[in-house]
Amino acid sequence: MFELFTSAFWSEYGRLLLEGCGDTLLMTLFSTLFAYLLGLPLGVLLVLTGDHGILRTQQTDPVLSRLVHLVNRILGWVINVGRSLPFIILMVCVMPLTKWLVGTKIGVLGAIPPLVISAAPFIARMVESSLSEVDSGTVEAAQSMGASVWQIVWKVYLPEAVPSLILGGSISIITILAYTAIAGAIGAGGLGDLAIRYGYQRREDSMMWVTVVFLLILVQCIQSLFSRLSVHLDKRLR
Amino acid sequence: MNHPIIQIQHLTKTFGSGETAVHALEDINLDIFPGEIYGIIGLSGAGKSTLVRCMNLLETPTSGTVLVDGQDMTRLSGRALRQARRNVTMIFQSFNLLMQRSCLKNVCFPMELCGIPSAQAKRRAMELLELVGLADKANAYPAQLSGGQKQRVAIARALATDPKVLLCDEATSALDPTTTASILSLLKQLNQTLGVTVVVITHQMQVIEEICSRVAILDGGSVAEQGVVQDIFSNPTTDAARRLVYPNGVRTDHIPSASRAVRISFNGGTVYQPLISSLAIDCGVKVSILAADTRSINGHAFGTMLLSLPEDANEAAKALNYIHSQHNITAEEVEYRV
Ligand SMILES: Nc1ncnc2c1ncn2[C@@H]1O[C@H](COP(=O)(O)OP(=O)(O)OP(=O)(O)O)[C@@H](O)[C@H]1O
Ligand SMILES: [Mg+2]
């Protein structure tokens, strides 16, 4: 344990840890980005097609209204399936797709598709809950002023939900960060990979503790950064 | 008068169907004329919000037509409907401002929606904020404002598209009496200076008395009475109207049995005649007041009193004659249940 403070430890593992950190950050960053590209529109669609969603309430044609309801049901079902699959299983399941998409099943690149696929449904639900917090009266006011659905999404739902979306964002990133550690188990690299290979398989305790501390610091930084940002941007708190 | 700006014909609205159907509105007919301040009053659940939401088609009527400026709103959809809604804007009890936008940006919002260039929108928004007396709060956020100030911003926002009609759904119900009065006088002022037609939805009598020229009383989804405010309030003829005019009901437990009663109305004299005392002095007849509700509407005295007549038929006749001879007072003998 005390070898942690020796320069020998750092000269041997420093580079490795730095690379691990970088890999973890890369995986987390890109997966979050792509997962939001998928999850955000899905979450918006969930709200719009929900029972009190504007696509339902402003649809006078009963056939179209039922169609909208059906879309909502199917979407909800697909999202629930995605969320109930354990990540490690999903990762193995989508390997052919991963190979086809990014050309490899392993490494940082190979981890991103499964991370995106498993995080997107989660993010869709987070976005749905954030947007549901937007006061329905505000949405109605926008409708009464002649706003289109598109305008309501871009000018009411998303801007009004920004503080909540950012808090949701921190939860999503931290969840994805935790998943990268699991992905590490099947050769994705990153801090999780180091913890398993050195900490667990080679029983080098100090290496395990260092990765744990690194992850802890990362989580702390992300959380406090996003919390501050959310408070800073929330105009209701002035 | 000229053509109605809002004409509602045989409007019905039913929520749900079958056993659980709620008939929120049944055969509503209303004409609202340009430049007037029209009141719609009713108790909770009477269908006021549903009615006003049918006027800009936030609620789709089950049947009937809603003509705004001659255009049938129920036939519009999509872009045409959104365009038409800019002519009939709305303010709400809960203000419904965008909390993440400054006041100025809130007022710009409807102009943004119809693609007015931002510089031009800002200029107009500043003018509107000045009009409602909040130019100094342009860069403040709604959370920093009082309820009355928020409603002023909401009014400025509602006026941004130069609407012909401003719908106010319980716009003062969340405000204290002083703030209510200031918002009402602002609405009256805007009505006079801009000529915008104002439709006021409320359950508060004072609101109607304060600013409306005509009123419809909504009860259980249909119009119980409609007409000039003074007529309806000085002489309510339906139960629904009486319930609103005498919200606490008329107490009957202290009335001597078998009493004859007379309902008198003060119809706009400048002062209340000291009727009761002059009855006693001039005719030597003593009457007691069973119920009274008097108010001042647009600077004139209006009100209703219910007097019990003496049991002696001669004295009663004398009193009735005396009352009938007074100016600005109408009297009607009423059957009074004990
Ligand atoms: N979306 C809806 N679905 C089902 N019933 C509804 C709906 N909206 C209103 N109602 C019913 O219609 C009736 C009239 O409601 P409305 O909101 O118009 O009353 P109101 O006069 O505005 O009352 P308040 O003074 O409480 O605002 C009520 O019985 C209400 O329960
Ligand atoms: Mg209401």
XYZ file of C-alpha atoms and ligand atoms in Angstrom:
608
model
C 0.000 0.000 0.000
C 2.773 2.399 0.952
C 4.502 1.892 -2.341
C 1.866 4.285 -3.639
C 3.989 7.128 -2.434
C 7.175 5.926 -4.022
C 8.393 7.249 -7.279
C 9.065 3.691 -8.405
C 5.330 2.957 -8.462
C 4.527 6.021 -10.493
C 7.349 5.524 -12.948
C 6.153 1.985 -13.533
C 2.391 2.590 -13.694
C 2.004 6.338 -14.198
C 1.776 6.145 -17.953
C -0.651 3.252 -17.794
C -2.919 5.064 -15.373
C -2.846 8.211 -17.434
C -3.807 6.283 -20.535
C -6.526 4.470 -18.605
C -7.923 7.764 -17.438
C -7.875 9.106 -20.974
C -9.573 6.003 -22.361
C -12.279 6.126 -19.711
C -12.928 9.791 -20.394
C -13.023 9.214 -24.159
C -15.480 6.337 -23.866
C -17.673 8.248 -21.446
C -17.660 11.432 -23.460
C -18.416 9.957 -26.856
C -20.925 7.443 -25.560
C -22.804 10.182 -23.709
C -22.774 12.356 -26.787
C -24.175 9.709 -29.100
C -26.564 8.386 -26.451
C -28.058 11.875 -26.138
C -28.332 12.208 -29.902
C -30.566 9.146 -29.694
C -32.159 9.521 -26.265
C -33.070 13.194 -26.374
C -35.374 12.977 -29.411
C -36.875 9.778 -28.007
C -37.588 11.488 -24.679
C -39.158 14.453 -26.441
C -41.289 12.091 -28.512
C -42.402 10.267 -25.361
C -43.635 13.522 -23.853
C -45.319 14.775 -27.023
C -47.162 11.511 -27.603
C -47.992 10.916 -23.922
C -51.524 11.156 -22.546
C -51.196 14.878 -21.872
C -48.797 15.490 -24.740
C -49.629 18.127 -27.314
C -49.706 15.601 -30.138
C -52.541 13.872 -28.260
C -54.513 16.821 -26.925
C -54.385 18.884 -30.106
C -55.258 15.988 -32.370
C -58.922 16.192 -33.253
C -58.949 13.274 -35.664
C -59.687 10.194 -33.507
C -57.840 7.824 -35.848
C -54.650 9.894 -35.797
C -55.020 10.330 -32.055
C -55.084 6.568 -31.599
C -52.074 6.261 -33.885
C -50.154 8.729 -31.738
C -51.110 6.709 -28.682
C -49.854 3.556 -30.352
C -46.517 5.180 -31.188
C -46.198 6.142 -27.520
C -46.904 2.579 -26.406
C -44.433 1.003 -28.813
C -41.755 3.514 -27.885
C -42.303 2.907 -24.194
C -42.108 -0.817 -24.691
C -38.879 -0.695 -26.701
C -37.321 1.577 -24.099
C -38.321 -0.713 -21.260
C -36.815 -3.711 -23.031
C -33.590 -1.781 -23.556
C -33.458 -0.802 -19.927
C -34.100 -4.237 -18.528
C -31.215 -5.945 -20.365
C -28.119 -6.136 -18.139
C -25.301 -4.187 -19.744
C -22.860 -7.060 -19.912
C -25.390 -9.249 -21.754
C -26.290 -6.453 -24.108
C -22.646 -5.865 -24.837
C -22.200 -9.452 -25.998
C -25.513 -9.443 -27.904
C -24.656 -6.429 -30.014
C -21.120 -7.493 -30.853
C -21.892 -8.212 -34.512
C -23.480 -4.800 -34.814
C -20.501 -3.248 -33.042
C -18.113 -4.914 -35.468
C -20.167 -3.706 -38.404
C -20.439 -0.161 -37.062
C -16.899 0.569 -35.883
C -14.902 -2.293 -37.321
C -13.817 -3.786 -34.008
C -15.380 -5.499 -31.017
C -12.765 -4.420 -28.493
C -10.994 -1.365 -27.261
C -12.358 2.084 -26.681
C -14.046 2.097 -30.072
C -15.699 -1.277 -29.538
C -17.181 -0.152 -26.238
C -18.969 2.874 -27.591
C -21.843 1.223 -29.544
C -23.022 -0.990 -26.659
C -22.659 1.913 -24.240
C -24.775 4.100 -26.496
C -27.410 1.426 -26.998
C -27.771 0.760 -23.309
C -27.683 4.396 -22.209
C -30.065 5.833 -24.801
C -33.272 4.327 -23.318
C -32.177 5.433 -19.873
C -31.553 8.929 -21.183
C -34.922 8.954 -22.960
C -36.621 8.359 -19.609
C -34.503 11.029 -17.909
C -35.397 13.533 -20.618
C -39.047 12.538 -20.389
C -39.117 13.211 -16.684
C -37.295 16.534 -17.057
C -39.700 17.762 -19.721
C -42.707 16.603 -17.728
C -41.685 19.087 -15.042
C -42.337 21.960 -17.440
C -45.595 23.581 -16.383
C -48.410 22.482 -18.669
C -49.857 26.001 -18.377
C -46.747 27.423 -20.012
C -47.088 25.008 -22.899
C -50.747 25.917 -23.210
C -49.894 29.618 -23.219
C -47.494 29.009 -26.109
C -50.211 27.127 -27.971
C -52.638 29.959 -27.386
C -50.115 32.276 -29.049
C -50.024 30.083 -32.123
C -46.818 28.107 -31.538
C -46.273 25.020 -33.677
C -45.231 21.690 -32.163
C -41.677 22.251 -33.340
C -41.596 25.718 -31.768
C -42.995 24.382 -28.513
C -40.208 21.806 -28.356
C -37.405 24.249 -29.154
C -38.670 27.381 -27.476
C -40.625 26.056 -24.512
C -39.910 22.469 -23.492
C -36.140 22.349 -23.947
C -35.172 25.851 -22.684
C -37.556 25.673 -19.729
C -36.204 22.269 -18.729
C -32.498 23.175 -19.039
C -31.658 23.077 -15.296
C -33.352 19.722 -14.903
C -31.837 18.349 -18.139
C -28.369 19.272 -16.890
C -28.901 17.499 -13.581
C -30.183 14.511 -15.538
C -27.083 14.806 -17.695
C -24.804 14.347 -14.688
C -26.679 11.212 -13.697
C -26.413 9.876 -17.251
C -22.676 10.554 -17.507
C -21.949 8.938 -14.174
C -24.009 5.913 -15.112
C -22.124 5.610 -18.390
C -18.845 6.002 -16.499
C -19.814 3.045 -14.322
C -20.675 1.056 -17.442
C -17.237 1.759 -18.932
C -15.729 -0.075 -15.979
C -17.875 -3.085 -16.814
C -16.949 -2.761 -20.459
C -13.348 -2.874 -19.284
C -13.937 -6.436 -18.225
C -14.211 -7.520 -21.839
C -11.262 -5.676 -23.178
C -12.456 -2.137 -23.605
C -9.555 -0.556 -21.784
C -9.796 2.323 -19.375
C -9.624 2.439 -15.598
C -11.998 -0.491 -15.181
C -9.693 -2.643 -17.270
C -6.684 -1.671 -15.117
C -8.560 -2.401 -11.912
C -9.422 -5.880 -13.122
C -6.137 -6.819 -14.736
C -3.773 -5.455 -12.101
C -5.947 -5.074 -9.041
C -7.906 -8.274 -9.288
C -5.969 -10.766 -11.419
C -2.464 -9.781 -10.257
C -3.517 -8.852 -6.762
C -1.776 -5.525 -6.859
C -3.848 -3.746 -4.251
C -2.296 -0.345 -4.697
C -3.198 -0.343 -8.385
C -6.802 -1.118 -7.518
C -7.010 1.630 -4.945
C -5.531 4.162 -7.301
C -8.118 3.382 -9.982
C -10.887 3.552 -7.402
C -9.662 6.947 -6.221
C -9.387 8.153 -9.818
C -12.953 7.094 -10.547
C -14.135 8.713 -7.347
C -12.486 11.996 -8.256
C -13.995 11.847 -11.736
C -17.499 11.264 -10.377
C -17.108 14.056 -7.847
C -15.869 16.499 -10.459
C -18.651 15.684 -12.918
C -21.324 15.919 -10.253
C -20.258 19.226 -8.774
C -19.589 20.762 -12.183
C -23.069 19.873 -13.426
C -24.811 20.824 -10.196
C -23.193 24.226 -10.275
C -23.995 24.687 -13.923
C -27.621 23.771 -13.323
C -27.980 26.246 -10.462
C -26.126 28.901 -12.397
C -28.399 28.576 -15.410
C -31.661 28.342 -13.482
C -33.355 31.722 -13.743
C -35.988 30.705 -11.210
C -33.472 30.893 -8.383
C -32.423 34.498 -8.664
C -74.296 47.805 -33.102
C -71.824 46.420 -35.635
C -70.999 42.778 -36.202
C -69.994 40.701 -33.199
C -66.269 40.045 -32.916
C -67.012 36.734 -31.234
C -70.171 34.882 -32.061
C -70.853 31.567 -30.434
C -73.696 29.478 -31.761
C -75.111 26.298 -30.286
C -71.792 25.421 -28.750
C -71.601 22.164 -26.838
C -68.620 20.425 -25.344
C -68.710 16.945 -23.925
C -65.714 15.323 -22.287
C -65.513 11.555 -22.530
C -68.378 9.431 -23.744
C -71.005 6.984 -22.630
C -71.670 6.624 -18.902
C -68.797 8.837 -17.801
C -69.446 11.691 -20.221
C -69.230 15.184 -18.722
C -71.418 17.736 -20.465
C -69.274 20.763 -19.735
C -71.118 23.094 -22.120
C -74.624 22.796 -23.501
C -76.027 24.945 -26.293
C -74.151 28.151 -25.562
C -75.110 31.208 -27.624
C -73.191 34.425 -27.146
C -72.444 37.589 -29.075
C -69.513 39.695 -28.013
C -69.117 43.035 -29.755
C -65.917 44.847 -30.753
C -64.539 47.138 -28.085
C -66.635 45.922 -25.198
C -65.538 44.303 -21.957
C -67.620 41.194 -21.626
C -67.841 39.218 -18.419
C -68.501 35.533 -18.006
C -69.232 34.602 -14.436
C -70.128 31.333 -12.816
C -69.330 29.109 -9.910
C -66.489 26.613 -9.990
C -67.124 23.861 -12.500
C -69.699 25.895 -14.416
C -67.639 25.532 -17.573
C -66.104 28.994 -17.807
C -62.600 27.824 -18.651
C -63.928 25.318 -21.145
C -65.965 28.044 -22.835
C -63.073 30.463 -23.101
C -60.753 27.703 -24.332
C -63.254 26.975 -27.075
C -62.892 30.582 -28.231
C -59.287 30.023 -29.336
C -59.838 26.350 -29.987
C -57.466 25.145 -27.269
C -60.482 22.956 -26.679
C -62.267 21.525 -29.693
C -66.021 22.016 -29.442
C -68.131 18.883 -29.735
C -70.616 20.799 -31.874
C -71.586 24.349 -32.731
C -69.612 27.185 -34.223
C -67.212 29.758 -32.869
C -66.950 32.754 -35.162
C -64.127 35.152 -34.486
C -64.328 38.244 -36.641
C -66.594 36.324 -38.978
C -64.184 33.391 -39.343
C -65.311 29.966 -38.171
C -62.528 28.801 -35.871
C -63.824 25.235 -35.767
C -63.074 24.812 -39.472
C -59.457 25.838 -39.134
C -56.492 23.618 -38.464
C -52.737 23.619 -38.706
C -51.140 26.827 -39.871
C -54.419 28.674 -40.423
C -55.515 27.964 -36.856
C -52.172 29.087 -35.425
C -52.462 32.262 -37.458
C -55.997 32.879 -36.206
C -54.945 32.377 -32.592
C -52.764 35.453 -32.796
C -55.990 37.441 -32.990
C -57.425 35.974 -29.798
C -54.750 35.880 -27.134
C -55.103 34.852 -23.561
C -53.908 35.544 -20.030
C -54.178 33.058 -17.196
C -54.646 32.795 -13.462
C -51.180 31.322 -13.056
C -49.564 33.836 -15.480
C -47.776 31.040 -17.385
C -44.676 33.043 -18.192
C -41.543 31.338 -19.449
C -39.501 31.147 -16.261
C -36.126 30.876 -17.997
C -36.628 34.023 -20.079
C -36.374 37.633 -19.009
C -39.498 39.792 -19.107
C -38.392 41.392 -22.344
C -37.801 37.975 -23.926
C -41.176 36.793 -22.683
C -42.874 39.657 -24.469
C -40.756 38.963 -27.567
C -41.852 35.320 -27.528
C -45.093 35.564 -29.560
C -43.332 37.800 -32.084
C -40.513 35.263 -32.348
C -43.140 32.635 -33.120
C -44.381 34.538 -36.131
C -40.931 35.391 -37.385
C -40.677 39.090 -36.619
C -37.000 40.164 -36.743
C -35.484 40.249 -33.272
C -34.525 43.936 -33.245
C -38.011 44.982 -34.253
C -39.560 42.596 -31.723
C -37.397 44.015 -28.936
C -38.423 47.537 -29.761
C -42.091 46.644 -29.705
C -41.653 44.608 -26.514
C -40.106 47.617 -24.780
C -43.068 49.752 -25.853
C -45.474 47.183 -24.470
C -43.613 46.903 -21.171
C -43.800 50.666 -20.914
C -47.522 50.492 -21.603
C -48.056 48.125 -18.668
C -45.716 50.143 -16.458
C -42.845 47.687 -16.215
C -40.165 49.117 -18.480
C -37.693 49.010 -15.571
C -38.153 45.251 -15.205
C -37.283 44.397 -18.814
C -34.205 42.403 -17.845
C -35.628 40.856 -14.689
C -36.777 37.230 -14.656
C -40.368 36.283 -13.777
C -39.220 34.692 -10.499
C -38.133 38.133 -9.339
C -41.559 39.706 -9.859
C -44.680 39.913 -7.719
C -47.904 38.319 -8.892
C -49.295 41.607 -10.141
C -46.121 42.372 -12.049
C -46.125 38.910 -13.602
C -49.670 39.435 -14.802
C -48.640 42.777 -16.323
C -45.861 41.047 -18.253
C -48.363 38.407 -19.343
C -50.685 41.162 -20.563
C -47.858 42.818 -22.492
C -47.026 39.445 -24.018
C -50.648 38.827 -24.962
C -50.798 42.185 -26.715
C -47.631 41.619 -28.726
C -49.435 40.241 -31.763
C -51.982 43.100 -31.805
C -54.918 40.836 -31.004
C -58.507 41.846 -31.545
C -59.639 39.989 -28.444
C -57.951 39.448 -25.092
C -59.292 36.502 -23.118
C -58.696 36.659 -19.371
C -59.276 33.365 -17.569
C -59.447 34.152 -13.846
C -56.639 36.627 -14.455
C -56.993 38.243 -11.041
C -58.008 35.266 -8.942
C -54.517 34.734 -7.575
C -54.044 38.386 -6.633
C -54.874 40.463 -3.558
C -57.691 43.063 -3.761
C -55.420 46.058 -4.346
C -53.443 44.320 -7.072
C -56.684 43.016 -8.576
C -57.975 46.579 -8.803
C -54.812 47.788 -10.514
C -54.858 44.964 -13.058
C -58.531 45.619 -13.762
C -57.935 49.297 -14.315
C -55.052 48.431 -16.631
C -57.371 46.168 -18.642
C -59.957 48.926 -18.793
C -57.348 51.430 -19.910
C -56.030 49.089 -22.618
C -59.578 48.470 -23.765
C -60.157 52.199 -24.116
C -56.831 53.169 -25.668
C -56.214 50.176 -27.947
C -59.826 49.256 -28.573
C -59.097 45.613 -27.841
C -62.152 43.576 -26.910
C -61.744 42.005 -23.481
C -63.463 38.837 -22.305
C -63.219 38.433 -18.555
C -63.819 35.054 -16.944
C -64.260 35.150 -13.205
C -66.124 33.868 -10.212
C -65.796 37.231 -8.460
C -68.718 39.659 -8.643
C -66.501 42.678 -7.974
C -64.484 41.997 -11.121
C -67.590 42.116 -13.294
C -68.949 45.226 -11.568
C -65.637 46.963 -11.834
C -65.044 46.765 -15.576
C -67.647 44.843 -17.553
C -70.433 46.360 -19.565
C -72.235 43.117 -20.303
C -72.195 39.779 -18.591
C -73.267 36.196 -19.095
C -73.994 34.022 -16.116
C -72.899 30.471 -16.674
C -74.494 27.765 -14.613
C -74.008 24.036 -15.035
C -72.724 24.413 -18.580
C -75.401 26.714 -19.957
C -76.036 30.446 -19.992
C -78.549 31.231 -17.273
C -78.805 34.949 -17.963
C -77.035 37.476 -20.111
C -77.300 41.184 -20.588
C -76.189 44.544 -19.283
C -74.386 44.208 -15.952
C -76.573 46.768 -14.166
C -79.814 45.058 -15.168
C -78.689 41.636 -14.136
C -77.162 42.608 -10.852
C -79.941 44.879 -9.720
C -82.620 42.405 -10.604
C -81.397 38.847 -10.882
C -84.206 36.721 -12.215
C -82.706 33.265 -12.205
C -81.574 31.137 -9.299
C -78.063 30.983 -10.654
C -77.857 34.773 -10.794
C -79.279 35.148 -7.300
C -76.748 32.701 -5.950
C -73.992 34.892 -7.329
C -75.522 38.184 -6.253
C -76.234 36.894 -2.748
C -73.403 34.429 -2.285
C -74.318 33.733 1.317
C -77.968 33.248 0.571
C -80.772 35.083 2.312
C -81.346 34.223 5.916
C -84.903 33.366 6.647
C -84.861 32.071 10.205
C -85.621 35.409 11.844
C -88.514 36.348 9.606
C -91.904 36.436 11.332
C -94.176 33.769 10.003
C -96.581 34.500 7.179
C -94.793 37.674 6.244
C -95.298 39.529 3.033
C -92.154 40.874 1.574
C -91.216 43.383 -1.048
C -88.058 43.396 -3.103
C -86.905 46.852 -4.019
C -84.140 47.812 -6.371
C -82.155 50.995 -6.426
C -81.674 51.683 -10.103
C -78.804 54.026 -10.394
C -79.646 57.049 -8.295
C -76.616 58.947 -7.107
C -77.362 58.339 -3.426
C -79.312 55.787 -1.490
C -82.452 57.422 -0.316
C -82.981 57.006 3.406
C -85.975 54.895 2.523
C -86.483 52.970 5.721
C -86.453 55.990 7.981
C -88.683 58.040 5.687
C -91.146 55.138 5.614
C -91.318 55.317 9.368
C -91.558 59.103 9.492
C -93.841 59.801 6.513
C -96.196 56.801 6.803
C -95.658 55.630 10.328
C -94.961 52.161 8.987
C -92.168 50.076 10.378
C -90.522 47.594 8.081
C -87.560 45.389 8.735
C -84.756 44.584 6.353
C -84.581 40.893 5.547
C -81.656 41.123 3.226
C -79.730 43.853 1.537
C -76.989 44.057 -0.983
C -76.048 47.406 -2.354
C -73.112 48.462 -4.433
C -71.821 51.186 -6.599
C -71.410 50.379 -10.264
C -69.772 52.882 -12.571
C -70.497 55.617 -10.028
C -74.191 54.840 -9.667
C -75.942 53.302 -6.728
C -77.394 49.899 -7.362
C -78.692 47.342 -5.041
C -81.422 45.193 -3.818
C -83.198 45.099 -0.497
C -85.735 42.680 0.728
C -88.143 44.288 3.206
C -90.789 42.559 5.244
C -94.181 44.306 5.146
C -96.340 44.802 8.191
C -98.957 42.105 8.782
C -101.739 44.646 8.767
C -103.007 44.829 5.162
C -103.690 48.570 5.275
C -100.255 49.418 6.551
C -98.685 47.144 4.011
C -100.562 48.848 1.198
C -99.518 52.258 2.496
C -95.901 51.207 2.575
C -96.083 49.748 -0.927
C -97.637 52.923 -2.285
C -94.968 54.996 -0.686
C -92.190 52.850 -2.107
C -93.719 52.908 -5.585
C -93.786 56.694 -5.508
C -90.025 56.975 -5.092
C -87.761 57.808 -8.012
C -85.080 55.416 -9.135
C -86.627 52.624 -7.154
C -88.615 49.739 -8.453
C -90.477 47.456 -6.142
C -92.076 44.120 -6.539
C -93.964 42.185 -3.934
C -92.596 38.721 -3.543
C -93.824 35.562 -1.957
C -91.581 34.803 0.925
C -91.132 31.318 2.223
C -90.366 31.046 5.894
N -60.102 17.775 -19.909
C -61.237 17.485 -19.236
N -61.666 16.213 -19.161
C -62.808 15.901 -18.502
N -63.597 16.788 -17.897
C -63.231 18.073 -17.923
C -62.031 18.493 -18.592
N -61.916 19.830 -18.464
C -62.983 20.234 -17.744
N -63.778 19.187 -17.432
C -65.052 19.251 -16.689
O -65.854 20.233 -17.280
C -66.550 20.979 -16.287
C -66.269 22.455 -16.445
O -64.900 22.704 -16.159
P -64.255 24.138 -16.260
O -62.812 24.000 -15.969
O -64.619 24.751 -17.556
O -64.970 24.910 -15.067
P -64.710 26.391 -14.552
O -66.008 27.086 -14.611
O -63.589 27.006 -15.284
O -64.321 26.139 -13.044
P -63.230 26.900 -12.143
O -63.880 28.162 -11.665
O -62.993 25.934 -11.036
O -62.025 27.140 -12.978
C -66.107 20.410 -14.945
O -67.114 19.527 -14.498
C -64.850 19.679 -15.251
O -64.708 18.575 -14.402
Mg -61.566 27.660 -14.750
